[in-house]
């Protein structure tokens, strides 16, 4: 049956059809929907793991036990999973194992623009790269065949435009291979030096065999062109931009496997064209391979390694005219993302700003606390870095400065990799104050359950990790809970914990305002008679509040009635009365 | 046929994804090759969001580039103005005249430009600006703006009522079906 599917949904379908039986992932845009979609198939066991390293190791365990398994992550998640990745390259697999990784050129929803293809080369694990949904489905199935044939995990590399574009796929039936028997094999699975030394040459042999396969496989295909002036090597979404821009004008070598790449096939292709051009996003990965083969090639000198490419960019760089439409002469104000109306993070950030604290931030919706007018966050690096960074910052400062610094981290991020930093704070005794923003969900990626919510990926009730007990257990004696909507209580708690001469954790607890089960009282009433136009309420950056003719105005379609603005108004112009 | 391109733009949370889902379904049942490119993640949080819908005999790129859109369907006035350079010469802009202030405007750092619909009409574009929010509210919910806009779009494309209704039935929850059909009709007939 022909249907329209997101790239991520198509990969999930491919996993299902290939008989994948175990999935463990950590959410991350743009990879999240692969796992959400595969979880909808009853036959597939699927879970959210606390982080990507755990996810990959769990998937490896399932492969060892003999079932086809999978894990997904975003590009930066692969950094977290890199430790098992490099050694799983040596052990190989029992049943097939696929690692899905989704890059985010253009940084639609990421903190950096790293190119995951380097991981394939450095870990010596083959990588397939689909260019649309149909290939997403087909490559997922093919990846299992490769995985079992060559005794290796396989990386399936997505990107924002392939993950989050819908295109036409044809679905098939699910076929589950018989579960493979697990057999003890120390030389294969115990990677201590004696065995690992024997394994490494086998990994190099495997790469040679995979390179041979790359020479003949249909997924590395040459599409003929009318002119030989250029020959283009490309892959992933860039292939689609090339075909859109140039049609069948020039011959194209489309690589479906991005590592290892063929050698002879590329040389032969280069020999048939006048000028060899590589069209790829981010780094010159294919280009470097061509240079290693001794070929003259143009790549990054034409196509920027920063941000995304497009059909117009391909045309322009190859000397064809491109005409943009007309623009207005007006200055069009930007519309950056903002914290939602009623977001429990907003009021806490307001208090942090008011107290003029140094705030080490983390990854999640609350990163938006960095933007005006809150401007409450000093740093954002990676998952968990707020907590571990705070420890170093506090240790390196005098006592007085330490009393003006906090870390903020969400519930899911804390479990992902904040808790190890907290253990360091307790163990090495820094006078740190960590604020866990517990909104009872993984928010930014679109509401995924996590170990603190009491529900699993399939939506069933499960063991709930108690954050207070966890913090106590790792050695933090001062643990207290506040309601972020109560700004006075937040301020008191933060001041007291900063003054305390030992580590402490403040859990700022209120569910995300977008969660379906959260009941809101209804919009606040703005009283223009009482409003003096002082704009104190504007300092929290709520999208539901604006000024009209010098008076405060509430957008009733957005306001949920959290009442935070009312706490800022000295004149009682924003109240729950009347408006609800 | 030449590939057709519709850009659906708006503010994160306005329901642009449902509009693209509906349109995608409709075009697929018509037998076209279809690509729909969406935005997920951070930009969805009240930011400017763009969805590309493309169909034809063979569609390669999932995105629409500058100067290529046959139609910009905008859920908000400023967002239509932001993307006019994506429109083909003489292309169509269908825009909900609702204004939602972005944070720089709320914070007083920028000004929401005046008379945007008139200014867009001065470009090489056919501009259809109307109050879709009021029509949606009359149909039963401010959330039905997407169906009102779909109705307006239907005036300009050669698909049958049955085809539209099939796509609507497959895209909205059954309990909101009647309301959404009403919103669609009001957009089409307004």
Short mmCIF file of C-alpha atoms in Angstrom, two decimals, chain A residues 57-550:
data_model
loop_
_atom_site.label_atom_id
_atom_site.label_comp_id
_atom_site.label_asym_id
_atom_site.label_seq_id
_atom_site.Cartn_x
_atom_site.Cartn_y
_atom_site.Cartn_z
CA UNK A 57 24.22 -0.90 25.44
CA UNK A 58 20.68 -2.20 25.98
CA UNK A 59 20.20 -2.67 22.24
CA UNK A 60 23.56 -4.44 22.09
CA UNK A 61 22.43 -6.75 24.90
CA UNK A 62 19.29 -7.62 22.96
CA UNK A 63 21.37 -8.32 19.86
CA UNK A 64 23.60 -10.57 21.95
CA UNK A 65 20.51 -12.41 23.16
CA UNK A 66 19.63 -13.04 19.53
CA UNK A 67 16.96 -10.48 18.61
CA UNK A 68 17.22 -7.80 15.96
CA UNK A 69 17.53 -4.54 17.89
CA UNK A 70 17.73 -0.81 17.35
CA UNK A 71 18.47 2.45 19.13
CA UNK A 72 18.01 6.04 17.97
CA UNK A 73 19.54 9.33 18.96
CA UNK A 74 20.34 12.78 17.64
CA UNK A 75 23.86 13.65 16.51
CA UNK A 76 24.98 14.89 19.93
CA UNK A 77 23.48 11.77 21.49
CA UNK A 78 26.00 9.72 19.57
CA UNK A 79 28.74 11.51 21.55
CA UNK A 80 27.16 10.07 24.69
CA UNK A 81 26.94 6.61 23.11
CA UNK A 82 30.42 6.82 21.58
CA UNK A 83 31.99 4.73 24.32
CA UNK A 84 30.09 1.50 23.58
CA UNK A 85 30.07 2.36 19.85
CA UNK A 86 33.81 2.03 19.38
CA UNK A 87 34.07 -1.31 21.15
CA UNK A 88 30.87 -2.80 19.73
CA UNK A 89 32.73 -2.28 16.46
CA UNK A 90 35.19 -4.92 17.72
CA UNK A 91 32.73 -7.40 19.23
CA UNK A 92 30.34 -7.33 16.31
CA UNK A 93 26.82 -8.59 16.88
CA UNK A 94 24.76 -11.73 17.28
CA UNK A 95 21.41 -10.69 15.78
CA UNK A 96 21.39 -7.50 13.69
CA UNK A 97 21.94 -4.18 15.45
CA UNK A 98 21.16 -0.76 13.93
CA UNK A 99 22.06 2.59 15.45
CA UNK A 100 19.93 5.43 14.09
CA UNK A 101 21.54 8.88 14.28
CA UNK A 102 19.96 12.10 13.04
CA UNK A 103 22.04 15.18 12.23
CA UNK A 104 20.68 18.70 12.34
CA UNK A 105 22.42 20.84 9.72
CA UNK A 106 21.04 24.32 10.11
CA UNK A 107 20.62 23.73 13.86
CA UNK A 108 16.84 23.83 13.83
CA UNK A 109 16.84 22.40 17.33
CA UNK A 110 20.42 21.70 18.43
CA UNK A 111 23.40 23.22 20.15
CA UNK A 112 25.94 22.38 17.44
CA UNK A 113 26.15 21.27 13.84
CA UNK A 114 28.44 18.25 14.10
CA UNK A 115 28.71 15.82 11.22
CA UNK A 116 28.06 12.26 12.42
CA UNK A 117 29.62 10.66 9.38
CA UNK A 118 33.01 10.99 11.04
CA UNK A 119 31.85 8.53 13.69
CA UNK A 120 31.34 5.83 11.08
CA UNK A 121 34.88 6.24 9.83
CA UNK A 122 36.53 6.51 13.23
CA UNK A 123 34.58 3.66 14.84
CA UNK A 124 34.83 1.59 11.63
CA UNK A 125 31.11 0.89 11.59
CA UNK A 126 29.33 1.05 8.22
CA UNK A 127 26.83 3.87 7.70
CA UNK A 128 23.83 3.97 5.38
CA UNK A 129 22.28 7.30 4.46
CA UNK A 130 18.73 7.41 3.06
CA UNK A 131 17.62 10.41 0.99
CA UNK A 132 13.85 10.11 1.46
CA UNK A 133 11.22 8.06 3.28
CA UNK A 134 11.17 5.16 0.79
CA UNK A 135 14.91 4.73 1.27
CA UNK A 136 14.46 5.11 5.02
CA UNK A 137 12.26 2.04 4.99
CA UNK A 138 14.40 0.08 2.53
CA UNK A 139 17.73 0.95 4.17
CA UNK A 140 16.49 -0.05 7.63
CA UNK A 141 15.77 -3.52 6.24
CA UNK A 142 19.02 -3.65 4.31
CA UNK A 143 20.97 -2.54 7.40
CA UNK A 144 19.88 -5.70 9.24
CA UNK A 145 21.08 -7.88 6.37
CA UNK A 146 24.43 -6.10 6.35
CA UNK A 147 24.69 -6.24 10.11
CA UNK A 148 24.30 -10.01 10.18
CA UNK A 149 26.27 -10.69 7.01
CA UNK A 150 29.33 -8.69 8.07
CA UNK A 151 28.99 -9.19 11.84
CA UNK A 152 28.81 -5.49 12.64
CA UNK A 153 26.47 -2.88 14.00
CA UNK A 154 25.25 -0.55 11.25
CA UNK A 155 24.73 3.20 11.56
CA UNK A 156 21.63 4.55 9.83
CA UNK A 157 22.18 8.25 9.33
CA UNK A 158 19.26 10.62 9.03
CA UNK A 159 19.13 14.42 8.89
CA UNK A 160 16.41 16.95 9.66
CA UNK A 161 15.11 17.09 6.07
CA UNK A 162 14.93 13.32 5.66
CA UNK A 163 13.60 12.70 9.19
CA UNK A 164 10.94 15.39 9.06
CA UNK A 165 9.81 15.24 5.45
CA UNK A 166 6.93 13.08 4.37
CA UNK A 167 7.22 11.25 1.10
CA UNK A 168 5.62 8.25 -0.55
CA UNK A 169 6.47 4.74 0.66
CA UNK A 170 5.20 1.31 -0.16
CA UNK A 171 4.84 -0.89 2.88
CA UNK A 172 5.35 -4.65 3.13
CA UNK A 173 4.77 -7.43 5.61
CA UNK A 174 6.71 -8.11 8.80
CA UNK A 175 9.08 -11.04 8.69
CA UNK A 176 10.73 -12.06 11.92
CA UNK A 177 13.86 -14.17 11.68
CA UNK A 178 14.18 -16.93 14.27
CA UNK A 179 15.84 -15.77 17.48
CA UNK A 180 19.53 -16.58 17.33
CA UNK A 181 21.00 -18.64 20.10
CA UNK A 182 23.40 -16.88 22.43
CA UNK A 183 26.63 -18.83 22.78
CA UNK A 184 29.53 -18.05 25.05
CA UNK A 185 32.41 -16.71 22.99
CA UNK A 186 35.01 -14.89 25.09
CA UNK A 187 37.25 -14.09 22.13
CA UNK A 188 34.35 -12.32 20.43
CA UNK A 189 32.65 -10.61 23.33
CA UNK A 190 35.29 -9.95 26.00
CA UNK A 191 37.27 -6.97 24.82
CA UNK A 192 40.29 -7.11 27.09
CA UNK A 193 43.65 -6.52 25.46
CA UNK A 194 44.46 -10.16 24.64
CA UNK A 195 41.22 -10.63 22.73
CA UNK A 196 40.90 -7.07 21.43
CA UNK A 197 44.34 -7.28 19.82
CA UNK A 198 43.15 -10.29 17.84
CA UNK A 199 39.91 -8.51 16.97
CA UNK A 200 41.32 -5.32 15.55
CA UNK A 201 42.79 -6.97 12.41
CA UNK A 202 39.41 -8.63 11.83
CA UNK A 203 37.75 -5.22 11.97
CA UNK A 204 40.16 -4.00 9.27
CA UNK A 205 39.37 -7.11 7.20
CA UNK A 206 35.68 -6.39 7.62
CA UNK A 207 36.17 -2.85 6.35
CA UNK A 208 37.88 -4.25 3.25
CA UNK A 209 35.00 -6.64 2.68
CA UNK A 210 32.48 -3.80 3.14
CA UNK A 211 34.44 -1.66 0.67
CA UNK A 212 34.14 -4.49 -1.86
CA UNK A 213 30.41 -4.58 -1.19
CA UNK A 214 30.26 -0.80 -1.69
CA UNK A 215 31.71 -1.27 -5.21
CA UNK A 216 28.80 -3.39 -6.36
CA UNK A 217 25.77 -2.51 -4.26
CA UNK A 218 22.81 -0.91 -6.01
CA UNK A 219 22.49 1.71 -3.29
CA UNK A 220 25.67 3.34 -4.64
CA UNK A 221 24.29 4.01 -8.09
CA UNK A 222 25.32 6.02 -11.12
CA UNK A 223 22.56 7.95 -12.85
CA UNK A 224 23.52 9.00 -16.37
CA UNK A 225 23.34 12.62 -17.52
CA UNK A 226 23.05 14.44 -20.83
CA UNK A 227 26.29 16.44 -20.43
CA UNK A 228 29.66 15.35 -19.14
CA UNK A 229 30.90 18.82 -18.10
CA UNK A 230 30.19 17.98 -14.48
CA UNK A 231 29.89 14.71 -12.62
CA UNK A 232 28.28 15.02 -9.21
CA UNK A 233 28.79 12.78 -6.19
CA UNK A 234 26.19 13.26 -3.49
CA UNK A 235 24.03 11.56 -0.89
CA UNK A 236 21.14 12.08 1.54
CA UNK A 237 18.92 15.14 1.08
CA UNK A 238 21.61 16.81 -1.06
CA UNK A 239 20.90 14.19 -3.74
CA UNK A 240 17.32 15.49 -3.84
CA UNK A 241 18.51 19.10 -4.14
CA UNK A 242 20.81 18.11 -7.01
CA UNK A 243 18.05 16.29 -8.90
CA UNK A 244 15.60 19.13 -8.25
CA UNK A 245 18.04 21.76 -9.47
CA UNK A 246 19.61 19.94 -12.40
CA UNK A 247 17.28 17.10 -13.34
CA UNK A 248 19.18 14.62 -15.51
CA UNK A 249 21.57 17.19 -17.00
CA UNK A 250 24.73 15.79 -15.38
CA UNK A 251 25.70 12.27 -14.32
CA UNK A 252 25.25 11.67 -10.61
CA UNK A 253 26.87 9.09 -8.36
CA UNK A 254 24.44 8.71 -5.50
CA UNK A 255 25.95 7.11 -2.42
CA UNK A 256 23.54 5.18 -0.21
CA UNK A 257 26.39 3.88 1.93
CA UNK A 258 28.49 6.78 3.14
CA UNK A 259 31.12 4.67 4.89
CA UNK A 260 33.05 2.78 3.76
CA UNK A 261 32.87 4.38 0.34
CA UNK A 262 33.77 2.58 -2.90
CA UNK A 263 37.12 3.36 -4.54
CA UNK A 264 36.99 1.91 -8.01
CA UNK A 265 33.42 3.02 -8.61
CA UNK A 266 34.31 6.61 -7.75
CA UNK A 267 37.49 6.57 -9.85
CA UNK A 268 35.63 5.10 -12.82
CA UNK A 269 32.88 7.70 -12.45
CA UNK A 270 35.45 10.51 -12.25
CA UNK A 271 37.08 9.25 -15.44
CA UNK A 272 33.84 9.71 -17.41
CA UNK A 273 33.30 13.40 -16.55
CA UNK A 274 35.21 16.63 -17.13
CA UNK A 275 34.88 18.01 -13.61
CA UNK A 276 34.12 16.13 -10.43
CA UNK A 277 31.91 17.93 -7.91
CA UNK A 278 30.77 16.78 -4.48
CA UNK A 279 27.54 18.18 -3.08
CA UNK A 280 27.29 17.46 0.63
CA UNK A 281 26.18 19.32 3.76
CA UNK A 282 28.52 20.16 6.65
CA UNK A 283 32.03 18.72 6.33
CA UNK A 284 33.81 17.68 3.14
CA UNK A 285 33.57 14.00 4.01
CA UNK A 286 33.04 12.52 0.54
CA UNK A 287 35.37 15.17 -0.85
CA UNK A 288 38.22 14.11 1.44
CA UNK A 289 37.73 10.50 0.34
CA UNK A 290 37.99 11.57 -3.31
CA UNK A 291 41.17 13.51 -2.57
CA UNK A 292 42.60 10.46 -0.82
CA UNK A 293 41.97 8.59 -4.05
CA UNK A 294 44.07 11.21 -5.82
CA UNK A 295 41.16 12.77 -7.68
CA UNK A 296 40.77 16.45 -8.52
CA UNK A 297 37.48 17.48 -6.99
CA UNK A 298 35.47 20.57 -6.02
CA UNK A 299 33.34 20.47 -2.90
CA UNK A 300 33.62 22.83 -0.01
CA UNK A 301 35.15 25.57 -2.14
CA UNK A 302 31.68 25.80 -3.71
CA UNK A 303 29.29 24.57 -1.04
CA UNK A 304 29.54 25.97 2.47
CA UNK A 305 30.19 23.66 5.37
CA UNK A 306 27.88 25.81 7.47
CA UNK A 307 24.11 25.28 7.54
CA UNK A 308 21.87 23.53 5.02
CA UNK A 309 22.05 23.47 1.26
CA UNK A 310 19.06 23.77 -1.09
CA UNK A 311 18.14 23.46 -4.77
CA UNK A 312 18.78 27.18 -5.32
CA UNK A 313 22.24 26.94 -3.77
CA UNK A 314 23.11 24.01 -6.05
CA UNK A 315 21.95 25.98 -9.11
CA UNK A 316 23.74 29.15 -8.12
CA UNK A 317 27.04 27.49 -7.38
CA UNK A 318 26.96 25.70 -10.71
CA UNK A 319 26.44 28.97 -12.52
CA UNK A 320 22.72 28.87 -13.15
CA UNK A 321 20.41 31.82 -12.57
CA UNK A 322 18.20 31.86 -9.52
CA UNK A 323 15.50 34.44 -8.94
CA UNK A 324 14.05 35.11 -5.51
CA UNK A 325 10.63 36.69 -5.12
CA UNK A 326 10.04 40.26 -3.97
CA UNK A 327 10.46 41.38 -0.39
CA UNK A 328 8.70 44.16 1.46
CA UNK A 329 10.78 47.20 2.29
CA UNK A 330 9.52 46.90 5.88
CA UNK A 331 11.67 45.61 8.67
CA UNK A 332 10.02 42.30 9.60
CA UNK A 333 10.53 41.60 13.32
CA UNK A 334 11.97 38.17 14.12
CA UNK A 335 9.77 35.60 15.82
CA UNK A 336 12.07 33.48 17.97
CA UNK A 337 10.67 30.55 19.95
CA UNK A 338 9.45 31.49 23.42
CA UNK A 339 8.41 29.73 26.61
CA UNK A 340 4.71 28.95 26.40
CA UNK A 341 2.14 30.91 28.40
CA UNK A 342 1.84 29.21 31.76
CA UNK A 343 5.28 27.56 31.47
CA UNK A 344 6.40 26.76 35.03
CA UNK A 345 10.00 27.64 34.14
CA UNK A 346 9.25 31.31 33.50
CA UNK A 347 8.63 32.47 37.07
CA UNK A 348 11.65 30.60 38.40
CA UNK A 349 13.89 32.29 35.83
CA UNK A 350 12.39 35.63 36.76
CA UNK A 351 13.46 35.04 40.36
CA UNK A 352 16.97 33.99 39.28
CA UNK A 353 17.30 37.15 37.23
CA UNK A 354 15.95 39.31 40.05
CA UNK A 355 18.57 37.85 42.41
CA UNK A 356 21.21 38.59 39.75
CA UNK A 357 22.67 35.06 39.94
CA UNK A 358 25.12 33.35 37.64
CA UNK A 359 23.10 30.49 36.15
CA UNK A 360 24.68 27.48 34.47
CA UNK A 361 22.03 26.15 32.10
CA UNK A 362 21.34 22.89 30.36
CA UNK A 363 19.50 21.36 27.40
CA UNK A 364 15.71 21.57 27.19
CA UNK A 365 12.80 24.01 26.88
CA UNK A 366 14.32 25.96 29.75
CA UNK A 367 17.25 26.96 27.53
CA UNK A 368 14.73 29.59 26.38
CA UNK A 369 15.34 31.25 29.77
CA UNK A 370 18.41 32.66 28.05
CA UNK A 371 16.46 35.00 25.77
CA UNK A 372 15.08 38.49 26.46
CA UNK A 373 13.52 39.71 28.61
CA UNK A 374 14.48 36.98 31.10
CA UNK A 375 18.15 36.73 30.06
CA UNK A 376 18.58 34.42 33.03
CA UNK A 377 21.06 31.82 31.75
CA UNK A 378 24.84 32.20 31.45
CA UNK A 379 25.85 28.93 29.79
CA UNK A 380 24.45 26.06 27.70
CA UNK A 381 26.80 23.32 26.54
CA UNK A 382 25.44 19.80 26.61
CA UNK A 383 23.25 17.42 28.58
CA UNK A 384 24.22 17.51 32.26
CA UNK A 385 26.91 20.18 31.89
CA UNK A 386 25.09 22.59 34.22
CA UNK A 387 25.53 20.39 37.28
CA UNK A 388 29.10 19.24 36.69
CA UNK A 389 30.10 22.71 35.49
CA UNK A 390 28.66 24.30 38.63
CA UNK A 391 30.89 22.11 40.78
CA UNK A 392 34.04 23.30 39.01
CA UNK A 393 32.83 26.90 38.94
CA UNK A 394 32.08 26.93 42.66
CA UNK A 395 35.37 25.21 43.57
CA UNK A 396 37.31 27.76 41.54
CA UNK A 397 35.54 30.78 43.05
CA UNK A 398 35.66 32.35 46.47
CA UNK A 399 32.85 31.64 48.91
CA UNK A 400 31.00 34.83 48.19
CA UNK A 401 30.83 34.20 44.43
CA UNK A 402 29.84 30.61 45.05
CA UNK A 403 26.85 31.96 46.94
CA UNK A 404 25.67 33.69 43.78
CA UNK A 405 25.79 30.73 41.36
CA UNK A 406 23.29 27.96 40.61
CA UNK A 407 22.71 25.25 38.01
CA UNK A 408 19.32 24.65 36.38
CA UNK A 409 18.47 21.32 34.76
CA UNK A 410 15.25 19.59 33.73
CA UNK A 411 13.97 16.32 35.16
CA UNK A 412 14.79 14.21 32.10
CA UNK A 413 18.18 15.87 31.57
CA UNK A 414 19.01 15.37 35.25
CA UNK A 415 18.40 11.63 34.90
CA UNK A 416 20.25 11.56 31.55
CA UNK A 417 23.54 12.85 32.93
CA UNK A 418 22.92 15.40 35.68
CA UNK A 419 22.91 12.84 38.45
CA UNK A 420 26.56 11.89 37.89
CA UNK A 421 27.51 15.54 38.28
CA UNK A 422 25.49 15.69 41.49
CA UNK A 423 27.37 12.67 42.80
CA UNK A 424 30.56 14.60 42.16
CA UNK A 425 29.19 17.60 44.06
CA UNK A 426 28.36 15.39 47.04
CA UNK A 427 31.53 13.31 46.91
CA UNK A 428 33.97 16.16 46.39
CA UNK A 429 31.96 18.50 48.58
CA UNK A 430 31.38 21.70 46.68
CA UNK A 431 28.97 24.19 48.14
CA UNK A 432 26.73 23.98 45.10
CA UNK A 433 23.03 24.72 44.67
CA UNK A 434 21.34 22.72 41.93
CA UNK A 435 17.80 23.52 40.81
CA UNK A 436 15.95 20.67 39.13
CA UNK A 437 13.17 22.05 36.94
CA UNK A 438 10.78 19.13 37.29
CA UNK A 439 7.95 19.63 34.80
CA UNK A 440 7.13 15.91 34.85
CA UNK A 441 7.91 15.29 31.18
CA UNK A 442 10.63 15.54 28.52
CA UNK A 443 9.31 18.78 27.05
CA UNK A 444 11.28 20.17 24.12
CA UNK A 445 11.23 16.99 22.06
CA UNK A 446 7.44 16.83 22.34
CA UNK A 447 6.42 15.19 25.61
CA UNK A 448 8.23 11.90 26.09
CA UNK A 449 7.97 9.97 29.32
CA UNK A 450 11.11 9.51 31.41
CA UNK A 451 12.10 7.63 34.58
CA UNK A 452 10.69 10.39 36.84
CA UNK A 453 7.19 10.47 35.31
CA UNK A 454 5.91 7.06 36.37
CA UNK A 455 4.97 6.06 32.82
CA UNK A 456 6.88 4.20 30.12
CA UNK A 457 7.08 4.79 26.36
CA UNK A 458 4.01 2.66 25.72
CA UNK A 459 2.08 4.83 28.21
CA UNK A 460 1.76 2.15 30.87
CA UNK A 461 2.32 2.95 34.56
CA UNK A 462 5.78 1.87 35.75
CA UNK A 463 8.37 2.43 38.45
CA UNK A 464 8.75 6.13 39.18
CA UNK A 465 12.16 7.38 40.25
CA UNK A 466 11.70 9.66 43.25
CA UNK A 467 13.97 12.68 42.72
CA UNK A 468 14.10 13.63 46.41
CA UNK A 469 15.16 10.11 47.44
CA UNK A 470 17.67 9.96 44.61
CA UNK A 471 19.31 13.23 45.67
CA UNK A 472 19.38 12.10 49.30
CA UNK A 473 20.82 8.76 48.29
CA UNK A 474 23.78 10.27 46.43
CA UNK A 475 24.66 12.26 49.53
CA UNK A 476 22.79 15.58 49.34
CA UNK A 477 21.26 16.34 52.74
CA UNK A 478 19.49 19.58 51.84
CA UNK A 479 16.72 18.76 49.35
CA UNK A 480 13.56 20.87 49.17
CA UNK A 481 10.61 21.22 46.82
CA UNK A 482 9.05 24.50 45.67
CA UNK A 483 6.14 25.46 43.42
CA UNK A 484 7.58 27.74 40.71
CA UNK A 485 4.27 29.61 40.42
CA UNK A 486 4.90 30.87 43.98
CA UNK A 487 7.70 33.33 43.34
CA UNK A 488 8.10 34.43 46.94
CA UNK A 489 8.60 30.84 48.09
CA UNK A 490 11.11 30.29 45.26
CA UNK A 491 13.07 33.37 46.24
CA UNK A 492 13.18 32.33 49.90
CA UNK A 493 14.30 28.80 49.03
CA UNK A 494 17.03 29.94 46.64
CA UNK A 495 18.39 32.52 49.10
CA UNK A 496 18.45 30.02 51.96
CA UNK A 497 20.09 27.25 49.96
CA UNK A 498 22.72 29.60 48.57
CA UNK A 499 23.48 30.74 52.12
CA UNK A 500 23.79 27.17 53.41
CA UNK A 501 27.38 25.96 53.73
CA UNK A 502 26.77 22.60 52.08
CA UNK A 503 25.44 21.28 48.75
CA UNK A 504 21.72 21.51 48.18
CA UNK A 505 19.07 20.66 45.62
CA UNK A 506 15.91 22.64 45.04
CA UNK A 507 13.26 20.80 43.05
CA UNK A 508 11.04 23.31 41.28
CA UNK A 509 8.03 21.12 40.62
CA UNK A 510 5.02 21.77 38.41
CA UNK A 511 3.92 19.84 35.31
CA UNK A 512 4.40 21.35 31.84
CA UNK A 513 1.45 23.62 31.04
CA UNK A 514 0.88 21.78 27.74
CA UNK A 515 0.27 18.38 29.34
CA UNK A 516 -3.27 17.24 28.67
CA UNK A 517 -4.02 16.27 32.26
CA UNK A 518 -3.07 19.71 33.59
CA UNK A 519 -6.22 21.71 34.32
CA UNK A 520 -5.95 25.49 34.03
CA UNK A 521 -8.19 28.00 35.81
CA UNK A 522 -8.69 30.11 32.66
CA UNK A 523 -7.44 33.53 31.56
CA UNK A 524 -6.43 36.30 33.92
CA UNK A 525 -8.53 39.47 33.88
CA UNK A 526 -6.69 42.70 33.07
CA UNK A 527 -8.26 45.77 34.63
CA UNK A 528 -7.37 48.87 32.57
CA UNK A 529 -8.66 51.13 35.38
CA UNK A 530 -6.07 49.79 37.79
CA UNK A 531 -3.21 49.45 35.29
CA UNK A 532 -0.71 52.30 35.60
CA UNK A 533 1.27 51.19 32.54
CA UNK A 534 4.43 50.47 34.57
CA UNK A 535 5.14 47.34 32.46
CA UNK A 536 6.35 45.31 35.46
CA UNK A 537 4.32 42.39 34.07
CA UNK A 538 6.21 42.62 30.77
CA UNK A 539 9.44 41.55 32.45
CA UNK A 540 8.48 37.87 32.49
CA UNK A 541 8.26 37.60 28.70
CA UNK A 542 4.85 35.95 28.60
CA UNK A 543 3.47 35.73 25.05
CA UNK A 544 -0.05 36.27 26.41
CA UNK A 545 0.74 39.73 27.81
CA UNK A 546 1.10 42.87 25.72
CA UNK A 547 0.52 46.59 26.08
CA UNK A 548 -2.17 48.42 24.13
CA UNK A 549 -2.47 52.19 24.39
CA UNK A 550 -0.34 52.15 27.51
#
